PDB file of C-alpha atoms in Angstrom:
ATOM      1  CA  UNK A 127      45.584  25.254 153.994  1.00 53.00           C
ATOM      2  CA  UNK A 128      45.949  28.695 154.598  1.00 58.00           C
ATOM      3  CA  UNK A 129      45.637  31.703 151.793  1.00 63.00           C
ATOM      4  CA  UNK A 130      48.675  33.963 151.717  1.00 69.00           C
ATOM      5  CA  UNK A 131      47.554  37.619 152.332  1.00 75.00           C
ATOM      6  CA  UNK A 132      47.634  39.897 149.383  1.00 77.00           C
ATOM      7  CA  UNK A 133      49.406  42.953 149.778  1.00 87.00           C
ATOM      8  CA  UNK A 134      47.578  45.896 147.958  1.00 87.00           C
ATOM      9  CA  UNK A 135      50.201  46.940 145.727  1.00 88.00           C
ATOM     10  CA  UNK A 136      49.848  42.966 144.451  1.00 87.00           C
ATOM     11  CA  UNK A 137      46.126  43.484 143.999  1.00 89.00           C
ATOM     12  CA  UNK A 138      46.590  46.768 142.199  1.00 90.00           C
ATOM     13  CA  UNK A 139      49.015  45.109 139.717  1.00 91.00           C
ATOM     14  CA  UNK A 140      46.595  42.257 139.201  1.00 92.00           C
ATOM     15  CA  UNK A 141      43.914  44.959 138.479  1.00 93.00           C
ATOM     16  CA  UNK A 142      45.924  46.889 136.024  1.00 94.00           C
ATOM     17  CA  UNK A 143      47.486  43.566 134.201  1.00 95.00           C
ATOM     18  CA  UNK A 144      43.388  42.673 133.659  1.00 95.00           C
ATOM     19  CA  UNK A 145      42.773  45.907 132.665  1.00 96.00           C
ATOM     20  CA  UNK A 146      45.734  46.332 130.251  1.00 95.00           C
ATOM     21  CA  UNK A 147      44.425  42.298 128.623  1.00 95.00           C
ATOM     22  CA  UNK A 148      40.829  43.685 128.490  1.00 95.00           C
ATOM     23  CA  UNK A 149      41.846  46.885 125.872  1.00 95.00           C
ATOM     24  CA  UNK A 150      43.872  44.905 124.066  1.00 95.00           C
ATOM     25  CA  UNK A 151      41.407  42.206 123.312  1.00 93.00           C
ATOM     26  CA  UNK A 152      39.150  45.113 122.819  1.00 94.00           C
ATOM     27  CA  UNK A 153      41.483  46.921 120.015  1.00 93.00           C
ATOM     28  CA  UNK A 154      42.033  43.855 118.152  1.00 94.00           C
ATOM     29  CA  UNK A 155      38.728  43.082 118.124  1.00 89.00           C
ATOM     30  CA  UNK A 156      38.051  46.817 117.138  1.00 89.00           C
ATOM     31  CA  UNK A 157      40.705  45.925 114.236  1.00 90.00           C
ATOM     32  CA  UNK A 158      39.265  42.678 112.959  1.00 86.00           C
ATOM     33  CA  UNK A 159      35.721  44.694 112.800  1.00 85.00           C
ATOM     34  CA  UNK A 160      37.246  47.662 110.792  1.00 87.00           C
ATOM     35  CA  UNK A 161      39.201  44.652 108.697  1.00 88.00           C
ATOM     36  CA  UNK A 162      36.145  42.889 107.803  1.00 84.00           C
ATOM     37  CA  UNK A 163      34.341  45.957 106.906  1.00 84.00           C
ATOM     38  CA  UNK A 164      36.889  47.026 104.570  1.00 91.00           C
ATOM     39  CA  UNK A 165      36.866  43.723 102.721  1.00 88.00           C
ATOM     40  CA  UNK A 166      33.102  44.051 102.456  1.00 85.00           C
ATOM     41  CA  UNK A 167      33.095  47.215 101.063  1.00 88.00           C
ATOM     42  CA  UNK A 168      35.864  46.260  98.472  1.00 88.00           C
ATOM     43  CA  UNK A 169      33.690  43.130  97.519  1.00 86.00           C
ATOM     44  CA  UNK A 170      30.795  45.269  97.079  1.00 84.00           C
ATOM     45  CA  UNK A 171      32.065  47.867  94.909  1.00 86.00           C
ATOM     46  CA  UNK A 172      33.013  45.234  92.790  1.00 85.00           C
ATOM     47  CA  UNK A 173      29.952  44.432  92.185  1.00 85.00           C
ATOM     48  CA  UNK A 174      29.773  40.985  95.103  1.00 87.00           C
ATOM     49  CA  UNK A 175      26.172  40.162  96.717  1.00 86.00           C
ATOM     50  CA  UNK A 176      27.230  40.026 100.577  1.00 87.00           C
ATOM     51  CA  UNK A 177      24.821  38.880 102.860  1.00 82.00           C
ATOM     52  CA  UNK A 178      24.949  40.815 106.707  1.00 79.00           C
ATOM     53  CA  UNK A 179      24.514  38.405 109.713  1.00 79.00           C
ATOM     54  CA  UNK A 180      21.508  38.371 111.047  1.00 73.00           C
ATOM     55  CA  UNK A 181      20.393  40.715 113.145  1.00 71.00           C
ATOM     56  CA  UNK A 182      22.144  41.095 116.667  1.00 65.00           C
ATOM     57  CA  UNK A 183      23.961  38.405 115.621  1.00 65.00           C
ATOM     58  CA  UNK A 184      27.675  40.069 116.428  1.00 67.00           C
ATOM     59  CA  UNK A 185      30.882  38.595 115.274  1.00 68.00           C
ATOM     60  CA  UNK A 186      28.560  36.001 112.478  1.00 76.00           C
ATOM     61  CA  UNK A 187      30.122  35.856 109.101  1.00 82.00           C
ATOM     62  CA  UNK A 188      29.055  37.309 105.992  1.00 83.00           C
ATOM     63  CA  UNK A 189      28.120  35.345 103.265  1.00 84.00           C
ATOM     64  CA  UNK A 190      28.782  35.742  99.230  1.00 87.00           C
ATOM     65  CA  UNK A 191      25.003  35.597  97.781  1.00 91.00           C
ATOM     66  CA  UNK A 192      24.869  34.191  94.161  1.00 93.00           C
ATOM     67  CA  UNK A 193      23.778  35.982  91.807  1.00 94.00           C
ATOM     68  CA  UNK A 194      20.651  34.397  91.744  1.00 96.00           C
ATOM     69  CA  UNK A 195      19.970  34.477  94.937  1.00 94.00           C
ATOM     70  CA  UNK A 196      20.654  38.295  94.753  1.00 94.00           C
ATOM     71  CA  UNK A 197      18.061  38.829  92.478  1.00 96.00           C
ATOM     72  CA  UNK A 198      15.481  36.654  93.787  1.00 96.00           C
ATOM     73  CA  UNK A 199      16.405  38.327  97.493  1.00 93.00           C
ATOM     74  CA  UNK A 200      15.435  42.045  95.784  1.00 94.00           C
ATOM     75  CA  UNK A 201      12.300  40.713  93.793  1.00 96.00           C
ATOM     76  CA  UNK A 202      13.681  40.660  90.670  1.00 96.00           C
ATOM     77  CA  UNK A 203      13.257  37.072  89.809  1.00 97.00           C
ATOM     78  CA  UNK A 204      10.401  34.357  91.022  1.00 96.00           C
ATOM     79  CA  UNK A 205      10.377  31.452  92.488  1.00 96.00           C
ATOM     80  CA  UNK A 206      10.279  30.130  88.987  1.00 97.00           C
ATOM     81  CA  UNK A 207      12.592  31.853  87.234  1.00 97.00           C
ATOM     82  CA  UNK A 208      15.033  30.971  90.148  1.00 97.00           C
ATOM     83  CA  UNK A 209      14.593  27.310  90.011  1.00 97.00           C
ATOM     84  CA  UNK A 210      15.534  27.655  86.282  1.00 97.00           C
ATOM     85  CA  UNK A 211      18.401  28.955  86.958  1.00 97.00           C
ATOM     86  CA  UNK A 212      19.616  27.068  89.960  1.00 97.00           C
ATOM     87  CA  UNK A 213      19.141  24.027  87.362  1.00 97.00           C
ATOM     88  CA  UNK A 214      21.279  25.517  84.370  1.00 98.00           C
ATOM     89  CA  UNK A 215      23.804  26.604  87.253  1.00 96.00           C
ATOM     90  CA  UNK A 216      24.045  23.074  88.458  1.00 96.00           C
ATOM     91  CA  UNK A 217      24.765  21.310  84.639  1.00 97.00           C
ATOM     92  CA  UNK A 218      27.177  24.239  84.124  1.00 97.00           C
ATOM     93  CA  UNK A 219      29.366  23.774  87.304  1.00 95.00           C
ATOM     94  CA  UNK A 220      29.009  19.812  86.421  1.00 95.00           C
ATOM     95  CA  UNK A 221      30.429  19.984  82.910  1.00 95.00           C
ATOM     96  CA  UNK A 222      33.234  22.587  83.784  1.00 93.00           C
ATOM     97  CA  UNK A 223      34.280  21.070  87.252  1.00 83.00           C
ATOM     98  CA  UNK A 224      35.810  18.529  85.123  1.00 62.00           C
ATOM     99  CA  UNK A 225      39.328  17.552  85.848  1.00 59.00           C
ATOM    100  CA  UNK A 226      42.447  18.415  83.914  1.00 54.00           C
ATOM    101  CA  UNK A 227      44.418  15.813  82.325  1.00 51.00           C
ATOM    102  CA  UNK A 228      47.268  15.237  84.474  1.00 54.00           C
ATOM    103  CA  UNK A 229      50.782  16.497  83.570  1.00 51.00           C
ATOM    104  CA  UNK A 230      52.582  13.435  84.221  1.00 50.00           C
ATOM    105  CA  UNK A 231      52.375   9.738  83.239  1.00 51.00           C
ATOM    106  CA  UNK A 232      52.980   8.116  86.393  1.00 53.00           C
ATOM    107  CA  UNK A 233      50.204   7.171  88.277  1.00 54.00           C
ATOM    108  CA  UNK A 234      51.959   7.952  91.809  1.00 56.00           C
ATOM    109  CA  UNK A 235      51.915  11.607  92.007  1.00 55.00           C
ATOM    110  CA  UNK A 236      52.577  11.893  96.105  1.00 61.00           C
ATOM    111  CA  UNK A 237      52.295   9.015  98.456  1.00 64.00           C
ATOM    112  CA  UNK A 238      50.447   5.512  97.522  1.00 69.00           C
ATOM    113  CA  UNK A 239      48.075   5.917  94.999  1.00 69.00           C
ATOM    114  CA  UNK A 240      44.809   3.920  95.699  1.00 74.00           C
ATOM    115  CA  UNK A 241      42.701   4.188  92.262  1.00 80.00           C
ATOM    116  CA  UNK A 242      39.380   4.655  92.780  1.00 81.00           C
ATOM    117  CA  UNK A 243      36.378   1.812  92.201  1.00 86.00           C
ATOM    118  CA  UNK A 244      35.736   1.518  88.373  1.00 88.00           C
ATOM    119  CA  UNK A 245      31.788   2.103  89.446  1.00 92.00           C
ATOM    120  CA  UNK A 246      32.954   5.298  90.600  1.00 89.00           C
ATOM    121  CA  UNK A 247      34.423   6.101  87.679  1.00 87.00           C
ATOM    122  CA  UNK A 248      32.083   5.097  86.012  1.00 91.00           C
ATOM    123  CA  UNK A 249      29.138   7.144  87.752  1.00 92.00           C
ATOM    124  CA  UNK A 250      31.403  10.202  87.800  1.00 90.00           C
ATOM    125  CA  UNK A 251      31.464   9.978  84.188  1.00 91.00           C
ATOM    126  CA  UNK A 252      27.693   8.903  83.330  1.00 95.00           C
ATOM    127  CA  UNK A 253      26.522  11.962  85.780  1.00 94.00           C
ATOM    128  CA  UNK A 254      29.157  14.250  83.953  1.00 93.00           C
ATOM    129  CA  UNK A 255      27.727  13.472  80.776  1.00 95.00           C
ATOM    130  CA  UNK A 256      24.364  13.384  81.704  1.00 96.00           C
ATOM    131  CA  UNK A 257      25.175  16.827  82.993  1.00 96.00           C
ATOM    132  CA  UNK A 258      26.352  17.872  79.771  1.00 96.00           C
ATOM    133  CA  UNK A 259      23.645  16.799  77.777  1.00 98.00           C
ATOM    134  CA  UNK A 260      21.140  18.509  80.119  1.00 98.00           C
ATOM    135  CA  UNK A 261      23.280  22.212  79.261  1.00 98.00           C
ATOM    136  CA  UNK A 262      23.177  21.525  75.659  1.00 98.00           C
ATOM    137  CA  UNK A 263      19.524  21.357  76.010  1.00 98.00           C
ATOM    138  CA  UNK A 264      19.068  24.384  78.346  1.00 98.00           C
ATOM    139  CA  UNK A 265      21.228  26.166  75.347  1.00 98.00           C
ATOM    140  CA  UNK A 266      18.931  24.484  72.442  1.00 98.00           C
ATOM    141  CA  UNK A 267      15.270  25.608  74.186  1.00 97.00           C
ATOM    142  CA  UNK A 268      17.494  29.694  73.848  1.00 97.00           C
ATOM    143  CA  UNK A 269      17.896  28.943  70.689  1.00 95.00           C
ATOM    144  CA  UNK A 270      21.634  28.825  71.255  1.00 95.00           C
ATOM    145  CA  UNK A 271      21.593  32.944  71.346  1.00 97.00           C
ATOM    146  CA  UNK A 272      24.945  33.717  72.578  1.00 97.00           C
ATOM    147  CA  UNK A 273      23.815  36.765  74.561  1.00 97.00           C
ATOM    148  CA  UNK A 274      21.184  34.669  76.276  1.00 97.00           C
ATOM    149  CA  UNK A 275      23.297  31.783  77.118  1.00 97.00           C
ATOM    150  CA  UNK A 276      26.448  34.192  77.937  1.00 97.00           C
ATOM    151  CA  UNK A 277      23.703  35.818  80.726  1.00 98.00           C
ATOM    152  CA  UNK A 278      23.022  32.371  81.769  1.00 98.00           C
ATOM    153  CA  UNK A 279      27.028  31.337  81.940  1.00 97.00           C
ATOM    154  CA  UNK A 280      28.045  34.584  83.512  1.00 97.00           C
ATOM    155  CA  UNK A 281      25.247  34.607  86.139  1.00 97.00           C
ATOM    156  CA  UNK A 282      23.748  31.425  86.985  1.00 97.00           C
ATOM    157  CA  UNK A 283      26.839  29.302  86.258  1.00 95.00           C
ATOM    158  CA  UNK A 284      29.260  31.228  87.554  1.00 94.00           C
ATOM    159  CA  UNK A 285      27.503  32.536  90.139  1.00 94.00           C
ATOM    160  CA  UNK A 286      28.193  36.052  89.700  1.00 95.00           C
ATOM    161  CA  UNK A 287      26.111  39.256  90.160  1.00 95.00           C
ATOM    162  CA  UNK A 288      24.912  40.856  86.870  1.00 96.00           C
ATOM    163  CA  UNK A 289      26.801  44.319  87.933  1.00 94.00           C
ATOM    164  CA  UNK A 290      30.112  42.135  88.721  1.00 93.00           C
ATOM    165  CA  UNK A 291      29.756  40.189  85.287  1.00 95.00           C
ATOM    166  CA  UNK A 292      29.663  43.245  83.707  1.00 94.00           C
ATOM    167  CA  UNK A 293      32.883  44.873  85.442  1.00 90.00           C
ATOM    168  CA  UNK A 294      30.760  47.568  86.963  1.00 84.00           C
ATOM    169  CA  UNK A 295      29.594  48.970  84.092  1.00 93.00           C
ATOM    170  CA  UNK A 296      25.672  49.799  85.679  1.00 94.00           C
ATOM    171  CA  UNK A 297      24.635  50.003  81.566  1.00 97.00           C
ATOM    172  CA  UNK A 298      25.969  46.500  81.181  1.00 97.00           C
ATOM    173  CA  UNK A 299      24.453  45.107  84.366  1.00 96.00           C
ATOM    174  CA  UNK A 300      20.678  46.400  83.389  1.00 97.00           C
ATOM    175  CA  UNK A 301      21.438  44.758  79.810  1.00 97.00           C
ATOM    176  CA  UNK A 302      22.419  41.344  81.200  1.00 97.00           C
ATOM    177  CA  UNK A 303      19.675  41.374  84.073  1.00 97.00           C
ATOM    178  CA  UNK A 304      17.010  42.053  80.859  1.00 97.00           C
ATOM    179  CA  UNK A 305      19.150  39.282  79.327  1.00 98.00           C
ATOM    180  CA  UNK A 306      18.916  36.782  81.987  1.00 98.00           C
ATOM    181  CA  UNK A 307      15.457  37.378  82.844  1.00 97.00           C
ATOM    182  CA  UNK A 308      13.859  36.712  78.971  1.00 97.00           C
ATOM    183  CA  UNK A 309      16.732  33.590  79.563  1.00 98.00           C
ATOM    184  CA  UNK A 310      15.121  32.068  82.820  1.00 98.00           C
ATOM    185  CA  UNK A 311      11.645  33.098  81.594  1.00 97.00           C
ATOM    186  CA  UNK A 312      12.331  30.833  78.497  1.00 97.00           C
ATOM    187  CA  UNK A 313      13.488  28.023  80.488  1.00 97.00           C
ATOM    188  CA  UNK A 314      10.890  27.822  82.884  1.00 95.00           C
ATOM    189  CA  UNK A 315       8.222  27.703  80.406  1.00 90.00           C
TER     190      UNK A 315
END
């Protein structure tokens, strides 16, 4: 089999269609960059936890921190405190995750409906409530305080950073970080 000989001009072409690919890519790439740093920025002047990528880790994703795990990532909250929190967050997102009542009677909504096993039901329901009874405990041992348990909602249910629960407002943010911290201190004792 024999190679065909390139003529230069062909070679030069080749070159500059490479070349011509290569910026591109780079410009885009240039473009998603700028892109993703805008969003971050937006995020964080409302008041988001991002995460950065690790280190000379190009092209990773950020992540959204919790608010918790904002806090305890600057030293503002223990271990303790922390695990508090991560518990009331849990029974929280349990109890509210609940479904909505469906808007129509019939039972086939889209396609074959295959009802789920009655012990699934049934253990959806008894961890739902079990959830539910753990929260109203959490908001008994604060004494039902709505401040406190509106710090604990806001924050460690929600997930949110104290300065984005509080719409920015840096006066607001110190007041429900004090909040949440005499919360978590409560319910970790």
């Amino acid at each position: 089999m024999r190679r065909a000989k390139l003529r230069p001009e062909d070679v030069a072409r080749e070159r500059m269609i490479r070349q011509e690919r290569q910026r591109k890519a780079q410009a885009h790439a240039a473009a998603v960059e700028a892109g993703v740093a805008e969003t971050v920025a937006l995020s964080r002047a409302r008041g988001e936890a991002i995460a950065e990528p690790a280190a000379g880790r190009r092209g990773q994703p950020y992540r959204r921190q919790s608010g918790l795990d904002w806090l305890a990532a600057k030293g503002r909250i223990g271990a303790d405190r922390l695990a508090a929190g991560q518990r009331y967050g849990a029974a929280y997102r349990r109890v509210k995750l609940e479904k909505a009542i469906p808007s129509t009677l019939d039972v086939r909504v889209r396609g074959e409906f295959v009802p789920p096993a009655l012990e699934d039901v049934l253990a959806r329901g008894e961890g739902t409530e079990a959830a539910r009874r753990r929260l109203l405990e959490f908001r008994r041992r604060l004494w039902r305080q709505p401040d406190l348990v509106a710090a604990c909602d806001l924050i460690c249910g929600e997930e949110k950073t104290p300065r984005e629960a509080a719409a920015g407002d840096p006066r607001e943010a110190a007041r429900l970080e004090a909040l949440l911290k005499v919360a978590l201190d409560v319910l970790a004792a």
